[in-house]
Amino acid sequence: DLCAAPGGKTAQLAAAGLDVTAIDISAARLRTLQENLERLKLTATVLETDGLSWQPDEAFDAVLLDAPCTATGTIRRHPDIPHLKTTADVIRQTDLQRKFVDSAAGMVRPGGIIVYSVCSLEASEGAGQIGQLLERNTELRIDPIVADEIPDFESCLTPEGFARTTPAHLPDRGGVDGFFTARLRKFDTQ
């Protein structure tokens, strides 16, 4: 779990019985992650390190990257977002995401998967980011998300196999934030 703190996804993965390595650069946020794991009686390997430069001793079966983003998908809960975020913010986050997703690609073994997600409505942080990644890295392919994997969100699947929610989805249940999620599989091209 790259960019893991404060640990919600780490906890879900650990609760599912997976052997999780949680990586984040923020000591304070990792303390919260560790407290959450202890409270839930779950375990994970927790590493305070820069996910942009750290490399595992052995490649992982999967890497989850819920990347830092502009959070424009949270507009229904934070209506001030359009007034706070600028084009420069989008450019800065898109560049940081590019670095993180390239790093994630180097951490996963051939046959393994990368799940990339952002709570952004910006195309450059979602499908655009993945399109550019696939141009840079010929070992990666889209592993389409299918309807039975995301009950109640079937309408959020894109033709490419991404999951894309907007604040307009599920209004009868209170709505959801805007998210983009892609699953990629790494192939050995040698």
Tab-separated table of C-alpha atoms in Angstrom:
chain	number	residue	atom	x	y	z
A	1	ASP	CA	0.000	0.000	0.000
A	2	LEU	CA	1.947	2.943	-1.364
A	3	CYS	CA	1.010	6.335	0.186
A	4	ALA	CA	-0.719	4.270	2.863
A	5	ALA	CA	-1.385	6.643	5.747
A	6	PRO	CA	-3.703	7.037	7.578
A	7	GLY	CA	-4.373	3.378	6.785
A	8	GLY	CA	-7.974	2.702	5.814
A	9	LYS	CA	-7.010	0.627	2.803
A	10	THR	CA	-4.137	-1.018	4.685
A	11	ALA	CA	-6.637	-2.136	7.319
A	12	GLN	CA	-9.051	-3.481	4.698
A	13	LEU	CA	-6.287	-5.456	3.019
A	14	ALA	CA	-4.995	-6.823	6.326
A	15	ALA	CA	-8.533	-7.732	7.436
A	16	ALA	CA	-8.874	-9.722	4.185
A	17	GLY	CA	-5.880	-11.775	5.319
A	18	LEU	CA	-3.266	-10.268	3.021
A	19	ASP	CA	0.364	-9.704	3.976
A	20	VAL	CA	0.535	-5.911	3.675
A	21	THR	CA	3.477	-3.543	3.531
A	22	ALA	CA	2.274	0.003	4.226
A	23	ILE	CA	4.588	2.728	2.931
A	24	ASP	CA	4.339	6.438	3.623
A	25	ILE	CA	6.771	9.315	4.100
A	26	SER	CA	4.852	11.003	6.940
A	27	ALA	CA	5.814	9.836	10.432
A	28	ALA	CA	2.794	11.537	12.006
A	29	ARG	CA	0.339	9.949	9.576
A	30	LEU	CA	2.020	6.568	10.024
A	31	ARG	CA	1.489	6.847	13.786
A	32	THR	CA	-2.235	7.163	13.062
A	33	LEU	CA	-2.023	4.155	10.732
A	34	GLN	CA	-0.264	2.095	13.415
A	35	GLU	CA	-2.801	3.164	16.065
A	36	ASN	CA	-5.630	2.141	13.739
A	37	LEU	CA	-4.055	-1.256	13.103
A	38	GLU	CA	-3.574	-1.822	16.844
A	39	ARG	CA	-7.155	-0.772	17.602
A	40	LEU	CA	-8.433	-3.177	14.940
A	41	LYS	CA	-6.015	-5.927	16.062
A	42	LEU	CA	-4.511	-6.137	12.587
A	43	THR	CA	-0.899	-6.325	11.478
A	44	ALA	CA	1.096	-4.936	8.582
A	45	THR	CA	4.701	-4.099	7.913
A	46	VAL	CA	4.851	-0.308	8.269
A	47	LEU	CA	7.688	1.588	6.596
A	48	GLU	CA	8.402	5.293	6.912
A	49	THR	CA	10.123	5.956	3.631
A	50	ASP	CA	9.820	7.863	0.375
A	51	GLY	CA	7.797	5.684	-1.983
A	52	LEU	CA	9.353	7.484	-4.934
A	53	SER	CA	12.826	6.126	-4.255
A	54	TRP	CA	12.355	3.038	-2.057
A	55	GLN	CA	12.558	-0.371	-3.699
A	56	PRO	CA	11.591	-3.677	-2.081
A	57	ASP	CA	14.098	-6.522	-1.741
A	58	GLU	CA	11.607	-8.689	-3.618
A	59	ALA	CA	8.899	-7.530	-6.020
A	60	PHE	CA	5.324	-7.530	-4.723
A	61	ASP	CA	2.372	-9.493	-6.102
A	62	ALA	CA	0.353	-6.289	-6.094
A	63	VAL	CA	0.738	-2.599	-5.369
A	64	LEU	CA	-2.122	-0.326	-4.342
A	65	LEU	CA	-1.470	3.320	-5.136
A	66	ASP	CA	-4.155	5.694	-3.915
A	67	ALA	CA	-2.138	8.603	-5.233
A	68	PRO	CA	-1.958	12.127	-3.842
A	69	CYS	CA	-4.341	14.214	-5.943
A	70	THR	CA	-6.291	17.462	-6.149
A	71	ALA	CA	-9.311	15.816	-4.444
A	72	THR	CA	-11.700	17.513	-6.871
A	73	GLY	CA	-13.923	14.432	-6.577
A	74	THR	CA	-14.831	15.459	-3.025
A	75	ILE	CA	-16.674	18.542	-4.244
A	76	ARG	CA	-20.063	17.401	-2.900
A	77	ARG	CA	-18.614	17.447	0.631
A	78	HIS	CA	-16.227	20.333	0.002
A	79	PRO	CA	-17.957	22.846	-2.273
A	80	ASP	CA	-15.058	25.266	-1.923
A	81	ILE	CA	-12.797	22.973	-4.020
A	82	PRO	CA	-13.296	24.925	-7.297
A	83	HIS	CA	-12.190	28.098	-5.519
A	84	LEU	CA	-9.163	26.497	-3.879
A	85	LYS	CA	-7.659	24.409	-6.689
A	86	THR	CA	-5.784	25.959	-9.566
A	87	THR	CA	-4.371	24.739	-12.848
A	88	ALA	CA	-0.972	24.762	-11.158
A	89	ASP	CA	-2.318	22.358	-8.493
A	90	VAL	CA	-3.505	19.941	-11.179
A	91	ILE	CA	-0.163	20.105	-12.989
A	92	ARG	CA	1.786	19.603	-9.745
A	93	GLN	CA	-0.320	16.606	-8.667
A	94	THR	CA	-0.272	15.053	-12.136
A	95	ASP	CA	3.526	15.201	-12.137
A	96	LEU	CA	3.727	13.684	-8.646
A	97	GLN	CA	1.310	10.908	-9.640
A	98	ARG	CA	3.438	10.128	-12.694
A	99	LYS	CA	6.446	9.645	-10.446
A	100	PHE	CA	4.498	7.452	-8.015
A	101	VAL	CA	2.937	5.250	-10.680
A	102	ASP	CA	6.330	4.742	-12.328
A	103	SER	CA	7.746	3.783	-8.937
A	104	ALA	CA	4.839	1.373	-8.332
A	105	ALA	CA	5.513	-0.280	-11.700
A	106	GLY	CA	9.055	-1.026	-10.548
A	107	MET	CA	7.787	-2.637	-7.324
A	108	VAL	CA	5.489	-5.266	-8.835
A	109	ARG	CA	6.550	-8.636	-10.242
A	110	PRO	CA	5.669	-9.842	-13.739
A	111	GLY	CA	2.118	-11.188	-13.559
A	112	GLY	CA	1.381	-8.880	-10.643
A	113	ILE	CA	-1.114	-6.054	-10.519
A	114	ILE	CA	-1.157	-2.345	-9.801
A	115	VAL	CA	-4.342	-0.675	-8.621
A	116	TYR	CA	-4.216	3.068	-9.182
A	117	SER	CA	-6.865	5.378	-7.755
A	118	VAL	CA	-7.456	9.069	-7.179
A	119	CYS	CA	-10.392	11.046	-5.780
A	120	SER	CA	-10.138	13.494	-8.640
A	121	LEU	CA	-12.456	14.433	-11.497
A	122	GLU	CA	-9.508	15.705	-13.564
A	123	ALA	CA	-8.850	13.601	-16.687
A	124	SER	CA	-5.104	14.227	-16.400
A	125	GLU	CA	-5.116	12.583	-12.968
A	126	GLY	CA	-7.182	9.596	-14.124
A	127	ALA	CA	-7.435	8.111	-17.613
A	128	GLY	CA	-4.850	10.555	-18.945
A	129	GLN	CA	-2.351	9.449	-16.303
A	130	ILE	CA	-2.870	5.784	-17.174
A	131	GLY	CA	-2.670	6.460	-20.920
A	132	GLN	CA	0.686	8.157	-20.506
A	133	LEU	CA	1.923	5.366	-18.224
A	134	LEU	CA	1.072	2.742	-20.845
A	135	GLU	CA	3.010	4.750	-23.443
A	136	ARG	CA	6.072	4.845	-21.148
A	137	ASN	CA	5.867	1.265	-19.884
A	138	THR	CA	5.214	-1.517	-22.390
A	139	GLU	CA	5.206	-4.158	-19.632
A	140	LEU	CA	1.846	-2.903	-18.340
A	141	ARG	CA	-1.628	-3.601	-19.711
A	142	ILE	CA	-5.075	-2.631	-18.506
A	143	ASP	CA	-6.713	-5.458	-16.562
A	144	PRO	CA	-10.350	-4.371	-16.960
A	145	ILE	CA	-12.519	-4.064	-13.874
A	146	VAL	CA	-15.740	-6.003	-14.448
A	147	ALA	CA	-19.273	-5.338	-13.236
A	148	ASP	CA	-19.516	-8.220	-10.748
A	149	GLU	CA	-16.447	-6.861	-8.919
A	150	ILE	CA	-18.161	-3.591	-8.075
A	151	PRO	CA	-21.811	-4.248	-7.176
A	152	ASP	CA	-24.040	-1.160	-7.405
A	153	PHE	CA	-21.389	0.637	-9.449
A	154	GLU	CA	-21.742	-1.221	-12.760
A	155	SER	CA	-22.768	2.007	-14.476
A	156	CYS	CA	-19.439	3.535	-13.441
A	157	LEU	CA	-17.377	1.271	-15.697
A	158	THR	CA	-15.752	2.927	-18.692
A	159	PRO	CA	-15.257	1.202	-22.059
A	160	GLU	CA	-11.541	0.848	-21.213
A	161	GLY	CA	-12.328	-1.084	-18.026
A	162	PHE	CA	-11.730	1.721	-15.536
A	163	ALA	CA	-14.122	2.562	-12.696
A	164	ARG	CA	-15.133	6.230	-12.726
A	165	THR	CA	-17.567	7.625	-10.185
A	166	THR	CA	-18.866	11.155	-9.954
A	167	PRO	CA	-20.821	12.956	-7.235
A	168	ALA	CA	-23.919	12.327	-9.394
A	169	HIS	CA	-23.775	8.545	-8.847
A	170	LEU	CA	-26.093	6.844	-6.330
A	171	PRO	CA	-28.054	9.977	-5.354
A	172	ASP	CA	-30.736	7.795	-3.728
A	173	ARG	CA	-28.064	6.595	-1.268
A	174	GLY	CA	-26.623	10.015	-0.505
A	175	GLY	CA	-24.190	10.114	-3.425
A	176	VAL	CA	-20.540	9.240	-3.654
A	177	ASP	CA	-17.312	11.090	-4.192
A	178	GLY	CA	-15.698	11.245	-7.599
A	179	PHE	CA	-13.082	8.534	-7.997
A	180	PHE	CA	-11.030	7.046	-10.778
A	181	THR	CA	-9.666	3.521	-10.443
A	182	ALA	CA	-7.603	1.482	-12.892
A	183	ARG	CA	-6.181	-2.009	-12.564
A	184	LEU	CA	-3.048	-2.844	-14.511
A	185	ARG	CA	-1.206	-6.115	-14.950
A	186	LYS	CA	2.539	-6.348	-15.525
A	187	PHE	CA	3.835	-8.671	-18.221
A	188	ASP	CA	7.374	-9.864	-18.809
A	189	THR	CA	8.250	-8.503	-22.263
A	190	GLN	CA	11.674	-10.169	-22.474
